[in-house]
Tab-separated table of C-alpha atoms and ligand atoms in Angstrom:
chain	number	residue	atom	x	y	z
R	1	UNK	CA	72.910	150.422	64.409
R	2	UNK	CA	75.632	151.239	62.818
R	3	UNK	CA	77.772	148.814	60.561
R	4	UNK	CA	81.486	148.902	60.835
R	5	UNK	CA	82.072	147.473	57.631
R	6	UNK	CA	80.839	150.708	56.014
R	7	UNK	CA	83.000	153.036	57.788
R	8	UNK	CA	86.477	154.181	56.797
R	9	UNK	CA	88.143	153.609	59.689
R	10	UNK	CA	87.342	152.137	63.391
R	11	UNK	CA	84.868	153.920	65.636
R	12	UNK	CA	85.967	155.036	69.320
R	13	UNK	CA	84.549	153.132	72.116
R	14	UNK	CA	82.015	155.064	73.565
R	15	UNK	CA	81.728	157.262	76.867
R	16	UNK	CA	80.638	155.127	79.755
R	17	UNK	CA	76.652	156.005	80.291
R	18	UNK	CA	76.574	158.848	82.505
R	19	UNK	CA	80.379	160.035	82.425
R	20	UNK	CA	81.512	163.401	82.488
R	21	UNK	CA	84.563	163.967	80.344
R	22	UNK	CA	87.384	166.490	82.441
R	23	UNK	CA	87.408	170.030	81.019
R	24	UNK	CA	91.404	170.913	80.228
R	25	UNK	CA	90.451	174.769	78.951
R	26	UNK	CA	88.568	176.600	75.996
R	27	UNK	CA	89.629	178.940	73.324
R	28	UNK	CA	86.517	181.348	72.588
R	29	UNK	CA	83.808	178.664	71.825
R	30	UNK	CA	85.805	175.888	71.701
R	31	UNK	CA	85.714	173.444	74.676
R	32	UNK	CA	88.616	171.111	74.928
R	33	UNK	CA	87.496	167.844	77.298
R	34	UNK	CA	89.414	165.098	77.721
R	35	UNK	CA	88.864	161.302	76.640
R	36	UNK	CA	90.490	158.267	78.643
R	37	UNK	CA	92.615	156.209	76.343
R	38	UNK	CA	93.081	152.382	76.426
R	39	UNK	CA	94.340	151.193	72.974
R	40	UNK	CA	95.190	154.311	71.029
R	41	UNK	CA	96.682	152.567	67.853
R	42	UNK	CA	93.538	151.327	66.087
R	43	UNK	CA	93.823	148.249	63.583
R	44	UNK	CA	92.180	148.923	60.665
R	45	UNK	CA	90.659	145.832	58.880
R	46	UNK	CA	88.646	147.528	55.429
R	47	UNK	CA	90.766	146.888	51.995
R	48	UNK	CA	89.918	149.976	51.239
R	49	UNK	CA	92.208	151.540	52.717
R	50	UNK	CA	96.201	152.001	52.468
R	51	UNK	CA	97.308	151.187	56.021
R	52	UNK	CA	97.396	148.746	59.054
R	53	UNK	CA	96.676	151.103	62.126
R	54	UNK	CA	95.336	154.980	62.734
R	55	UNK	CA	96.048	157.196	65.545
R	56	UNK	CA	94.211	160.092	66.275
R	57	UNK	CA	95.348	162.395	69.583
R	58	UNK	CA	92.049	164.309	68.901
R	59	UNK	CA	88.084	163.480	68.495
R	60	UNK	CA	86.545	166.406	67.017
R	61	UNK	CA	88.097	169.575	64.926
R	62	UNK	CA	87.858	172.652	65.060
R	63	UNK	CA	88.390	173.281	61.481
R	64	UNK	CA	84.837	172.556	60.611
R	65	UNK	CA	84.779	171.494	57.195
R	66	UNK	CA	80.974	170.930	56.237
R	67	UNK	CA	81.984	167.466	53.995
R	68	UNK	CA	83.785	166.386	56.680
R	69	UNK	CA	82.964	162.211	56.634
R	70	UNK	CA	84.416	162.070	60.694
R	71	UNK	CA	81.909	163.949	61.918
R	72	UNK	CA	79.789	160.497	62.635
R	73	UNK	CA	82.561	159.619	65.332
R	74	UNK	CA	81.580	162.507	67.244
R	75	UNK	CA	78.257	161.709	67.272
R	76	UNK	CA	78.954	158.243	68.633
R	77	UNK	CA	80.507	159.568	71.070
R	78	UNK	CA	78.166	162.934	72.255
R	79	UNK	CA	75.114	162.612	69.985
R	80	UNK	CA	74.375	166.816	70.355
R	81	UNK	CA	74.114	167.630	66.610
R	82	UNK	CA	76.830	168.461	64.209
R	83	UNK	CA	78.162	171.622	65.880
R	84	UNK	CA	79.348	169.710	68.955
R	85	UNK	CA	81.715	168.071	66.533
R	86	UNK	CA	83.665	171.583	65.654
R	87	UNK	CA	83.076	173.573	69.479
R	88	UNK	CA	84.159	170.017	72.208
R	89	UNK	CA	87.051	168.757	71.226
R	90	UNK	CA	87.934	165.548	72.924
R	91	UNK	CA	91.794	165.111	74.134
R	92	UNK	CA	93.285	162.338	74.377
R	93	UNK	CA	95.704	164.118	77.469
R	94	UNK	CA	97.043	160.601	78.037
R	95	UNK	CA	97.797	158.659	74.663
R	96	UNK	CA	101.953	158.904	75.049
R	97	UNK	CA	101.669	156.701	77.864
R	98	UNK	CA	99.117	154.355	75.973
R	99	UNK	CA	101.163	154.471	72.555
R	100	UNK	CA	104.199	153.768	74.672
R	101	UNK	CA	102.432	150.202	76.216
R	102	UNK	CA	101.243	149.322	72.928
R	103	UNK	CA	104.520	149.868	71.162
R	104	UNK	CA	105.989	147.311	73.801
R	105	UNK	CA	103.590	144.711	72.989
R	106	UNK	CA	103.250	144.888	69.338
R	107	UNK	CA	105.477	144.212	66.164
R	108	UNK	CA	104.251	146.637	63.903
R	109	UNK	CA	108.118	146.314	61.420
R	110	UNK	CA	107.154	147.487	57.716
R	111	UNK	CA	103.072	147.985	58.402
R	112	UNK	CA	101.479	151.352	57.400
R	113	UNK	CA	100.218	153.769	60.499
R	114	UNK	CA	98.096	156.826	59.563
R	115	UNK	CA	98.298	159.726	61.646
R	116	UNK	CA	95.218	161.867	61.718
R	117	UNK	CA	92.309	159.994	59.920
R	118	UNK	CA	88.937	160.784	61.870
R	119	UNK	CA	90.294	164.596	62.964
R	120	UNK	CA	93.391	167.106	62.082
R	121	UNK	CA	96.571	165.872	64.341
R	122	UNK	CA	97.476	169.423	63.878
R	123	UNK	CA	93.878	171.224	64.192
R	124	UNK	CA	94.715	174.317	67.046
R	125	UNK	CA	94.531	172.080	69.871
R	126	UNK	CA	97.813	171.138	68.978
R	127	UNK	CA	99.414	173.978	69.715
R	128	UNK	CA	98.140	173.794	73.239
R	129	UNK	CA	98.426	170.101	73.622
R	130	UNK	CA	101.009	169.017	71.482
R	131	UNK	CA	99.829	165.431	71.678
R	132	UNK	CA	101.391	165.005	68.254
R	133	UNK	CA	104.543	166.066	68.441
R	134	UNK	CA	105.122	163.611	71.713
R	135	UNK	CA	103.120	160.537	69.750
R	136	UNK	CA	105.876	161.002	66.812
R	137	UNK	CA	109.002	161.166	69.282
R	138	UNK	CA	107.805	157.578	70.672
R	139	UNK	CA	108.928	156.351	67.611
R	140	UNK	CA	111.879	157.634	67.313
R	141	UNK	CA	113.861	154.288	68.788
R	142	UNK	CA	112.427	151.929	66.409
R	143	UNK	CA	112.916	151.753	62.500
R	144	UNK	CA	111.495	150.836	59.403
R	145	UNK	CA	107.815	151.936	59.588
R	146	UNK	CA	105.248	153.642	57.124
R	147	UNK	CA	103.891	156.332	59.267
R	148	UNK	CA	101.884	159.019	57.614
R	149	UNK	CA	100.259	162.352	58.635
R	150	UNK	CA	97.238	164.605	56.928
R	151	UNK	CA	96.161	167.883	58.086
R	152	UNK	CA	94.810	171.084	56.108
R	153	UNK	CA	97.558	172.694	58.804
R	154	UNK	CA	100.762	174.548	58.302
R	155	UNK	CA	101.637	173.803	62.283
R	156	UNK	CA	103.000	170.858	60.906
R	157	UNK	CA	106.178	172.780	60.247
R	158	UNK	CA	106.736	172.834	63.747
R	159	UNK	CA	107.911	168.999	63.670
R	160	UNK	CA	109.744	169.871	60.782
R	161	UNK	CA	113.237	168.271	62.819
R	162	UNK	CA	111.120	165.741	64.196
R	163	UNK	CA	109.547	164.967	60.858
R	164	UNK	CA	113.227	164.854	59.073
R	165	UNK	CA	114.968	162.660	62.024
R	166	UNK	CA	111.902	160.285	61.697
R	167	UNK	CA	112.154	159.915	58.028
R	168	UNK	CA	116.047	158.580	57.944
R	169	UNK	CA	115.174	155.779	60.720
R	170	UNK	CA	111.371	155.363	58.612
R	171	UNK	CA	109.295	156.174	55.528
R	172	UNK	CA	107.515	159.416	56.189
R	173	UNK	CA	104.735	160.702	54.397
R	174	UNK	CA	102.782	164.066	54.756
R	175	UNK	CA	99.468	164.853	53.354
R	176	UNK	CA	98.436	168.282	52.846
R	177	UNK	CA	94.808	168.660	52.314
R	178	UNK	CA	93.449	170.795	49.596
R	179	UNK	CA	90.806	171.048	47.514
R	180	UNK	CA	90.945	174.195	45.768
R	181	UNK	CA	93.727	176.869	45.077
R	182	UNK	CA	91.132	179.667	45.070
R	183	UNK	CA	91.122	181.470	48.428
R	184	UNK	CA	87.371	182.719	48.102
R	185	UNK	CA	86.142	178.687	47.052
R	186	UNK	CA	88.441	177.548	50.239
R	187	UNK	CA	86.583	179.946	52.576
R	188	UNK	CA	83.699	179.111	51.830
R	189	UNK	CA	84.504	175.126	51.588
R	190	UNK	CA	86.977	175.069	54.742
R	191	UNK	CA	85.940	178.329	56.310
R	192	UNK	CA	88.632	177.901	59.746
R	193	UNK	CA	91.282	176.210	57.982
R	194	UNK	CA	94.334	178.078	56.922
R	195	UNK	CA	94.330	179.247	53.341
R	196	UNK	CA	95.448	177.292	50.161
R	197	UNK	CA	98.234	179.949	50.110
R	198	UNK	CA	100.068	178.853	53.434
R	199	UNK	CA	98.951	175.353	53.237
R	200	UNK	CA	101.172	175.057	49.960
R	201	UNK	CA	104.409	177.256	51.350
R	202	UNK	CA	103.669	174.662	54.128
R	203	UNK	CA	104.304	171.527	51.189
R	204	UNK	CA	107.254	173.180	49.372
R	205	UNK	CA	109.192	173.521	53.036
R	206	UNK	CA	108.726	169.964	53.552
R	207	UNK	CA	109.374	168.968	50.151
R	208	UNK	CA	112.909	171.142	50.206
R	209	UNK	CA	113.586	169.446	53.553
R	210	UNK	CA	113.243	165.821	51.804
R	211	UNK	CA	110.031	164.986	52.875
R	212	UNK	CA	107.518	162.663	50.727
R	213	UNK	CA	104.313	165.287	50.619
R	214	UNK	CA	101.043	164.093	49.048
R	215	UNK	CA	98.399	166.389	48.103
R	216	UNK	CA	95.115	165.484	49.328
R	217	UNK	CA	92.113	166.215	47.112
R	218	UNK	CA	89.446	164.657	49.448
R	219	UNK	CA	86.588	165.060	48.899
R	220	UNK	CA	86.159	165.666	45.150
R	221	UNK	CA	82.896	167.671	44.792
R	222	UNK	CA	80.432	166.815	42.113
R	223	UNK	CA	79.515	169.911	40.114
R	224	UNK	CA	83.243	171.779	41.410
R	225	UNK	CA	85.547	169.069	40.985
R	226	UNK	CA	84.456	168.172	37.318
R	227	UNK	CA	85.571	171.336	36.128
R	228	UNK	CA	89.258	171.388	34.700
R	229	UNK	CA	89.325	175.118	35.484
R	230	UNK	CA	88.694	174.245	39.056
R	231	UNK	CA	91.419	171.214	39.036
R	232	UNK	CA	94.250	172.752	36.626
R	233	UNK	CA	95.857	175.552	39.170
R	234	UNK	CA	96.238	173.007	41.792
R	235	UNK	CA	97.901	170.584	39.773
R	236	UNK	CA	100.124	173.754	38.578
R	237	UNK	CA	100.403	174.833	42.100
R	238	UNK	CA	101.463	170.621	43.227
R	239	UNK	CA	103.840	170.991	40.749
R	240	UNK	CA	106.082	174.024	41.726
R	241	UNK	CA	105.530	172.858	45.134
R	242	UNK	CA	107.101	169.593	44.196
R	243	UNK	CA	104.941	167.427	45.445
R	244	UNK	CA	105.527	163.582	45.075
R	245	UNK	CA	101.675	163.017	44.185
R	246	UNK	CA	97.582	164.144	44.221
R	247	UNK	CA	95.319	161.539	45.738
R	248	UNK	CA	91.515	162.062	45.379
R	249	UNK	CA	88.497	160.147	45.953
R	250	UNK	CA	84.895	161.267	45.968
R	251	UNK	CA	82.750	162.695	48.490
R	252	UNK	CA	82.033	159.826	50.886
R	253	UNK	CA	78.166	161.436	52.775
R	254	UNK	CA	76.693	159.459	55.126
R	255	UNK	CA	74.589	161.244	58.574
R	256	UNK	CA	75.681	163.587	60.285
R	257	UNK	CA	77.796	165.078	57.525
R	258	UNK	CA	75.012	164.102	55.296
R	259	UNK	CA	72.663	166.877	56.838
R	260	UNK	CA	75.515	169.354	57.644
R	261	UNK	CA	76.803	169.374	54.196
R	262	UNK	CA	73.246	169.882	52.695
R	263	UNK	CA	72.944	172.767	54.554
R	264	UNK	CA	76.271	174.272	53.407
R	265	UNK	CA	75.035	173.720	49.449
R	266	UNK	CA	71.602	175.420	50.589
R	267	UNK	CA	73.389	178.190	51.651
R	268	UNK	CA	76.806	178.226	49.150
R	269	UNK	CA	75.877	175.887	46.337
R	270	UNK	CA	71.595	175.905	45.776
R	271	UNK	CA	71.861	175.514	42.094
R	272	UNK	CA	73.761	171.897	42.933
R	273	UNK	CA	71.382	170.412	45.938
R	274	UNK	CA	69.006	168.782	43.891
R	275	UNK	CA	71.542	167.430	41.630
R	276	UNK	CA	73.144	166.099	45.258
R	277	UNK	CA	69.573	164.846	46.310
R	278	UNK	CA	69.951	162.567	42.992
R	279	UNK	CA	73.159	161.424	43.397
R	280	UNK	CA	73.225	160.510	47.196
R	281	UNK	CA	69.754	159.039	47.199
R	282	UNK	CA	69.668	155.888	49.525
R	283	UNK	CA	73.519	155.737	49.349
R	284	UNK	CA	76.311	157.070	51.090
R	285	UNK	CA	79.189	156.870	48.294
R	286	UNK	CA	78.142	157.548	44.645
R	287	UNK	CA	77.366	154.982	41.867
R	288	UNK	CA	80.105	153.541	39.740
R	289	UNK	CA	79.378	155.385	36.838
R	290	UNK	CA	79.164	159.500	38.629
R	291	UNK	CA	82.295	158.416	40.486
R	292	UNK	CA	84.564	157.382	37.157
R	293	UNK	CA	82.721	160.616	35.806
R	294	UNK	CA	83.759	162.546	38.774
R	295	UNK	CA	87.453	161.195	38.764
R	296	UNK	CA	88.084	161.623	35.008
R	297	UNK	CA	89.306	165.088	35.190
R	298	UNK	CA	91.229	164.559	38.257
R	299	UNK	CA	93.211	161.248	36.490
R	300	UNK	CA	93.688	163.394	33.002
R	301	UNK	CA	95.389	166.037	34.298
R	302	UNK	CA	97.501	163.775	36.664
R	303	UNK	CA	98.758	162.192	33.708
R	304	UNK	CA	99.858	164.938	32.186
R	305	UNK	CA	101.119	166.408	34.626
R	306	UNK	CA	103.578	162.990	35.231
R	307	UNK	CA	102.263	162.249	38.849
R	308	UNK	CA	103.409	160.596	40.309
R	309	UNK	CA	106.776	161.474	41.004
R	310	UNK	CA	109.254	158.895	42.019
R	311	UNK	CA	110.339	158.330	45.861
R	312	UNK	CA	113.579	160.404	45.922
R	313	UNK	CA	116.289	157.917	46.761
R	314	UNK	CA	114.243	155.243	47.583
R	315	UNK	CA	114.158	151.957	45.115
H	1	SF4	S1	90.309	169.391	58.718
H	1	SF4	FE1	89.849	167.245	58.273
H	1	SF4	S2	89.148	166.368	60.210
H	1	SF4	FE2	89.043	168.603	60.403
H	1	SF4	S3	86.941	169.131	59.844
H	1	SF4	FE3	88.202	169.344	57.993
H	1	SF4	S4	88.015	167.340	56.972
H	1	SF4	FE4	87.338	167.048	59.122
């Protein structure tokens, strides 16, 4: 069973028993199928986190990452091991006209809507789909929301004059996911998302075009994350990007990611597994005391480095 309350963010309903999602097309081993949308603006209810609804045109990514916490919504949804999550990516072909209903019926003035929290809004299938891009248009005609966007993707860029016309009627917010400037650490971490290198060109173009960009340093990794020689050249890197900040939190490893992400320290990281074993015993989130050890680097150098930045022109 599992519990809602100790999920980041709202599970998908599930496939009727016995239904056959409609194939829309594959890309070498990736199957794209498509998922029937009722509510596609999900209210999200846990403190934890920083906004009032998610959308996510997507179940499933193709970018892979082995940590990856949303790998458990796959699951829900087509219980077929781990790899299903990365190789079927679910579509959501029709959430425009679902966003559009529920943007008639609800007042959503001044609350925070996250973009992209369970897979990448701008994973590949975007380029083919470009569910995104239409979701952001709808809101267009209305004014003074929070929305914000992560992805480990340059396509972003794309809605660069979507992104900018949204931001003068809104507050706008993109999160570029990265964990590590070094391109041989990020293949082996993120091994089909674009490199460090174009993922920060990708900040510094938004951040010229007057964009609010946020670094992402989810997950931090005990045993990679601890080490200031590991965390220094991105916050050197955030800086002549000019980001406005670097969020980070700590590796968050509950099943399926649990067993997927084992496997990638067997094979990448063996020295660290048993320390792992320890740490994530019985628990999906680490103790009080390894997570303020964890985060202590991470919070140092932020400080010095003066993140975070103000809002430009904002009070
Ligand atoms: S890019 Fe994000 S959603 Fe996609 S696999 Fe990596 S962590 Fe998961």
């Amino acid at each position: 069973m599992i519990r809602q309350a100790s999920l980041p963010f709202p599970l998908a309903p599930p496939l009727a028993a016995g239904s056959e999602a409609p194939p829309l097309g594959r890309r070498g081993p990736v199957a794209y199928l498509e998922l029937a949308v009722g509510e596609l603006l999900n209210r999200v209810t846990s403190p934890r986190l920083p906004f009032a609804w998610t959308i996510n045109p997507y179940r499933g990514c193709e970018f892979g990452c082995p940590f990856c916490y949303a790998r458990y919504t796959h699951d829900f949804l087509e219980p077929a091991g781990w790899r299903a999550f990365e190789t079927r990516i679910f579509v959501k072909h029709r959430a425009p006209q679902a966003l559009r209903r529920q943007l008639r019926r609800r007042v959503l003035q001044g609350q925070p809507i996250a973009i992209g929290t369970a897979s990448d809004p701008y994973q590949p299938a975007e380029g083919r789909f470009r569910l995104t891009r239409e979701l952001l248009a709808l809101f267009l005609p209305a004014a003074g929301l929070h929305l914000s966007l992560t992805t480990r993707s340059p396509l972003v860029l794309r809605d660069l004059d979507l992104l900018t016309a949204l931001d003068r009627r809104h507050h706008v917010e993109v999160n570029l996911s990265l964990l590590t400037v070094d391109p041989e650490l990020a293949r082996a971490l993120e091994p089909r998302a674009p490199s460090p290198r174009v993922r920060l060109e990708a900040a510094a173009r938004l951040a010229a075009a007057g964009l609010t960009v946020n670094l992402f340093c989810q997950p931090l990794l005990p045993g990679i994350h601890d080490d200031e020689a590991v965390l220094a050249p991105l916050f050197a890197a955030a800086t002549a990007a000019g980001v406005r900040d670097l969020v980070a939190s700590p590796l968050f490893l509950r099943s399926p990611a649990r067993e997927r992400f084992f496997a990638w320290l067997g094979a990448h990281r063996p020295a660290l597994l048993p320390r792992y074993r320890q740490l994530y015993r019985n628990r999906t989130r680490l103790d009080r005391a390894a997570s303020e050890r964890l985060l202590a680097p991470f919070r140092r150098l932020r400080l010095a480095h003066g993140f975070p930045r103000p809002l430009a022109g904002r009070t």
